[in-house]
Tab-separated table of C-alpha atoms in Angstrom:
chain	number	residue	atom	x	y	z
C	146	UNK	CA	52.582	-73.773	-88.826
C	147	UNK	CA	52.952	-70.019	-88.183
C	148	UNK	CA	51.110	-67.693	-85.940
C	149	UNK	CA	48.288	-65.943	-87.751
C	150	UNK	CA	47.354	-62.281	-87.321
C	151	UNK	CA	44.031	-63.456	-85.956
C	152	UNK	CA	45.903	-65.533	-83.266
C	153	UNK	CA	47.987	-62.554	-82.433
C	154	UNK	CA	44.924	-60.481	-81.931
C	155	UNK	CA	43.217	-62.951	-79.914
C	156	UNK	CA	46.227	-63.237	-77.597
C	157	UNK	CA	46.368	-59.507	-77.317
C	158	UNK	CA	42.680	-59.497	-76.365
C	159	UNK	CA	43.244	-62.153	-73.784
C	160	UNK	CA	46.188	-60.333	-72.352
C	161	UNK	CA	44.065	-57.141	-72.237
C	162	UNK	CA	41.330	-58.883	-70.307
C	163	UNK	CA	43.679	-60.321	-67.820
C	164	UNK	CA	46.149	-57.305	-67.569
C	165	UNK	CA	44.244	-54.182	-68.661
C	166	UNK	CA	46.610	-51.746	-66.974
C	167	UNK	CA	49.596	-52.967	-68.990
C	168	UNK	CA	48.349	-51.633	-72.278
C	169	UNK	CA	49.528	-48.188	-73.402
C	170	UNK	CA	50.354	-46.385	-76.615
C	171	UNK	CA	54.054	-46.786	-77.645
C	172	UNK	CA	56.370	-43.923	-76.809
C	173	UNK	CA	56.954	-41.512	-79.810
C	174	UNK	CA	53.655	-42.388	-81.419
C	175	UNK	CA	51.608	-39.649	-82.923
C	176	UNK	CA	48.109	-40.862	-81.980
C	177	UNK	CA	45.107	-39.744	-83.845
C	178	UNK	CA	41.748	-38.641	-82.101
C	179	UNK	CA	40.641	-42.251	-82.368
C	180	UNK	CA	43.912	-43.529	-80.889
C	181	UNK	CA	43.510	-40.978	-78.125
C	182	UNK	CA	40.009	-42.525	-77.369
C	183	UNK	CA	41.401	-46.191	-77.424
C	184	UNK	CA	44.284	-45.187	-75.117
C	185	UNK	CA	41.873	-43.434	-72.821
C	186	UNK	CA	39.573	-46.541	-72.775
C	187	UNK	CA	42.560	-48.784	-71.995
C	188	UNK	CA	43.582	-46.403	-69.170
C	189	UNK	CA	39.902	-46.429	-67.816
C	190	UNK	CA	39.466	-42.610	-68.179
C	191	UNK	CA	39.359	-40.011	-70.960
C	192	UNK	CA	41.524	-36.872	-70.823
C	193	UNK	CA	38.577	-35.076	-69.243
C	194	UNK	CA	38.378	-37.701	-66.372
C	195	UNK	CA	35.209	-39.287	-67.739
C	196	UNK	CA	34.523	-42.689	-66.518
C	197	UNK	CA	35.157	-45.365	-69.225
C	198	UNK	CA	34.314	-48.470	-67.320
C	199	UNK	CA	31.542	-49.385	-64.964
C	200	UNK	CA	32.558	-52.293	-62.680
C	201	UNK	CA	30.772	-54.352	-60.000
C	202	UNK	CA	32.287	-57.180	-57.808
C	203	UNK	CA	29.903	-59.790	-56.553
C	204	UNK	CA	30.301	-62.866	-54.416
C	205	UNK	CA	28.506	-65.509	-56.587
C	206	UNK	CA	28.998	-68.522	-58.782
C	207	UNK	CA	30.422	-67.463	-62.379
C	208	UNK	CA	27.727	-69.375	-64.156
C	209	UNK	CA	24.835	-67.693	-62.187
C	210	UNK	CA	26.365	-64.242	-62.968
C	211	UNK	CA	26.707	-65.259	-66.589
C	212	UNK	CA	22.979	-66.408	-66.789
C	213	UNK	CA	21.800	-63.192	-65.161
C	214	UNK	CA	24.073	-61.151	-67.541
C	215	UNK	CA	22.500	-62.913	-70.666
C	216	UNK	CA	18.984	-62.420	-69.240
C	217	UNK	CA	19.574	-58.759	-68.616
C	218	UNK	CA	21.147	-58.154	-72.005
C	219	UNK	CA	18.112	-59.721	-73.846
C	220	UNK	CA	15.643	-57.872	-71.557
C	221	UNK	CA	17.182	-54.549	-72.615
C	222	UNK	CA	16.320	-55.435	-76.313
C	223	UNK	CA	20.055	-56.258	-77.195
C	224	UNK	CA	21.149	-59.211	-79.038
C	225	UNK	CA	24.208	-61.307	-78.021
C	226	UNK	CA	26.437	-61.508	-80.980
C	227	UNK	CA	29.250	-63.677	-79.470
C	228	UNK	CA	30.896	-64.792	-76.311
C	229	UNK	CA	34.543	-65.520	-75.986
C	230	UNK	CA	35.221	-67.780	-73.164
C	231	UNK	CA	38.958	-66.886	-72.699
C	232	UNK	CA	39.635	-68.449	-69.418
C	233	UNK	CA	38.143	-71.869	-70.561
C	234	UNK	CA	40.231	-71.544	-73.838
C	235	UNK	CA	43.563	-70.966	-71.832
C	236	UNK	CA	42.799	-73.994	-69.518
C	237	UNK	CA	41.879	-76.118	-72.575
C	238	UNK	CA	45.372	-75.432	-74.145
C	239	UNK	CA	46.778	-77.542	-71.138
C	240	UNK	CA	47.583	-74.669	-68.850
C	241	UNK	CA	46.791	-75.142	-65.087
C	242	UNK	CA	43.279	-74.311	-64.325
C	243	UNK	CA	42.794	-70.628	-65.279
C	244	UNK	CA	40.220	-68.412	-63.686
C	245	UNK	CA	36.935	-68.181	-65.821
C	246	UNK	CA	36.973	-65.226	-68.004
C	247	UNK	CA	34.540	-64.296	-70.722
C	248	UNK	CA	33.798	-61.360	-73.002
C	249	UNK	CA	30.238	-61.048	-73.977
C	250	UNK	CA	29.517	-58.994	-77.255
C	251	UNK	CA	26.060	-57.656	-77.915
C	252	UNK	CA	24.337	-54.916	-79.981
C	253	UNK	CA	20.966	-53.077	-80.444
C	254	UNK	CA	20.787	-52.243	-84.229
C	255	UNK	CA	18.758	-48.972	-83.567
C	256	UNK	CA	21.398	-47.656	-81.209
C	257	UNK	CA	24.231	-48.757	-83.509
C	258	UNK	CA	22.507	-46.801	-86.366
C	259	UNK	CA	22.155	-43.662	-84.324
C	260	UNK	CA	25.830	-43.793	-83.309
C	261	UNK	CA	27.203	-44.561	-86.777
C	262	UNK	CA	25.083	-41.798	-88.341
C	263	UNK	CA	26.975	-39.460	-86.133
C	264	UNK	CA	30.380	-40.783	-87.260
C	265	UNK	CA	31.675	-44.017	-88.667
C	266	UNK	CA	34.781	-43.562	-86.395
C	267	UNK	CA	32.613	-44.923	-83.589
C	268	UNK	CA	32.491	-48.423	-85.343
C	269	UNK	CA	35.471	-49.246	-83.309
C	270	UNK	CA	33.394	-49.124	-80.084
C	271	UNK	CA	30.937	-51.730	-81.365
C	272	UNK	CA	29.488	-54.028	-80.445
C	273	UNK	CA	28.860	-53.386	-76.695
C	274	UNK	CA	31.007	-55.541	-74.410
C	275	UNK	CA	30.792	-56.658	-70.979
C	276	UNK	CA	33.629	-58.868	-69.403
C	277	UNK	CA	33.296	-61.111	-66.268
C	278	UNK	CA	35.922	-63.071	-64.635
C	279	UNK	CA	36.607	-64.837	-61.414
C	280	UNK	CA	38.699	-63.192	-58.814
C	281	UNK	CA	39.839	-64.129	-55.356
C	282	UNK	CA	37.642	-65.825	-52.757
C	283	UNK	CA	34.550	-66.701	-54.967
C	284	UNK	CA	34.163	-63.286	-56.329
C	285	UNK	CA	33.213	-62.237	-60.059
C	286	UNK	CA	34.194	-58.947	-61.370
C	287	UNK	CA	31.692	-57.633	-64.112
C	288	UNK	CA	32.866	-54.644	-66.347
C	289	UNK	CA	31.251	-52.713	-69.115
C	290	UNK	CA	33.157	-50.328	-71.366
C	291	UNK	CA	31.283	-47.121	-71.651
C	292	UNK	CA	30.714	-44.875	-74.658
C	293	UNK	CA	32.671	-41.489	-74.588
C	294	UNK	CA	30.770	-38.345	-73.695
C	295	UNK	CA	33.094	-35.890	-75.226
C	296	UNK	CA	31.384	-35.705	-78.620
C	297	UNK	CA	28.379	-33.350	-78.268
C	298	UNK	CA	26.517	-35.031	-81.193
C	299	UNK	CA	27.002	-38.425	-79.501
C	300	UNK	CA	26.445	-37.346	-76.024
C	301	UNK	CA	22.639	-37.909	-75.714
C	302	UNK	CA	22.796	-41.288	-77.342
C	303	UNK	CA	25.874	-42.323	-75.358
C	304	UNK	CA	24.284	-41.240	-71.978
C	305	UNK	CA	21.329	-43.548	-72.794
C	306	UNK	CA	23.431	-46.419	-73.803
C	307	UNK	CA	25.780	-46.010	-70.816
C	308	UNK	CA	22.752	-46.074	-68.532
C	309	UNK	CA	21.582	-49.362	-70.011
C	310	UNK	CA	24.955	-50.725	-69.705
C	311	UNK	CA	25.129	-49.871	-65.892
C	312	UNK	CA	21.684	-51.421	-65.570
C	313	UNK	CA	22.723	-54.622	-67.147
C	314	UNK	CA	25.885	-54.851	-65.035
C	315	UNK	CA	23.851	-54.174	-61.879
C	316	UNK	CA	21.315	-56.869	-62.745
C	317	UNK	CA	24.093	-59.408	-63.313
C	318	UNK	CA	25.583	-58.313	-60.018
C	319	UNK	CA	22.349	-59.282	-58.243
C	320	UNK	CA	20.520	-55.832	-57.995
C	321	UNK	CA	17.087	-57.111	-59.135
């Protein structure tokens, strides 16, 4: 039984969630505009220094933070489209207990339509994602990937979506 491309992509996603600073574009590559945006997202900033992530650390039980996150997403009129419980999957594979780590995917169809009418290149940024994972001493780190603000046609919509993402993360962190 060989390793499928899907398994390789899932492994890459898992590694990115656990070690995001390790991901860079290969030397000698000629990245496109979209590649530049992806590299900037992995690095945490764009070339203009724009914030690409919004993070909060909270001392709380993982399940409580997860429940608050789900509630906040639905209260903002977004629909959860998937949850990847990566930490549990690693533990289930027979590893030593691995810190709990999940990726929550969610979308608002109206916001998606507005963004894709600007450019289908932004499909790569969908759906919205928020990650949460256990870190030392009973803390949970919650992170949202923010939309880029460097496209004037996308800027107004991106500001609104990014504001909602920050509100969702803040609610999950207990700011309610």
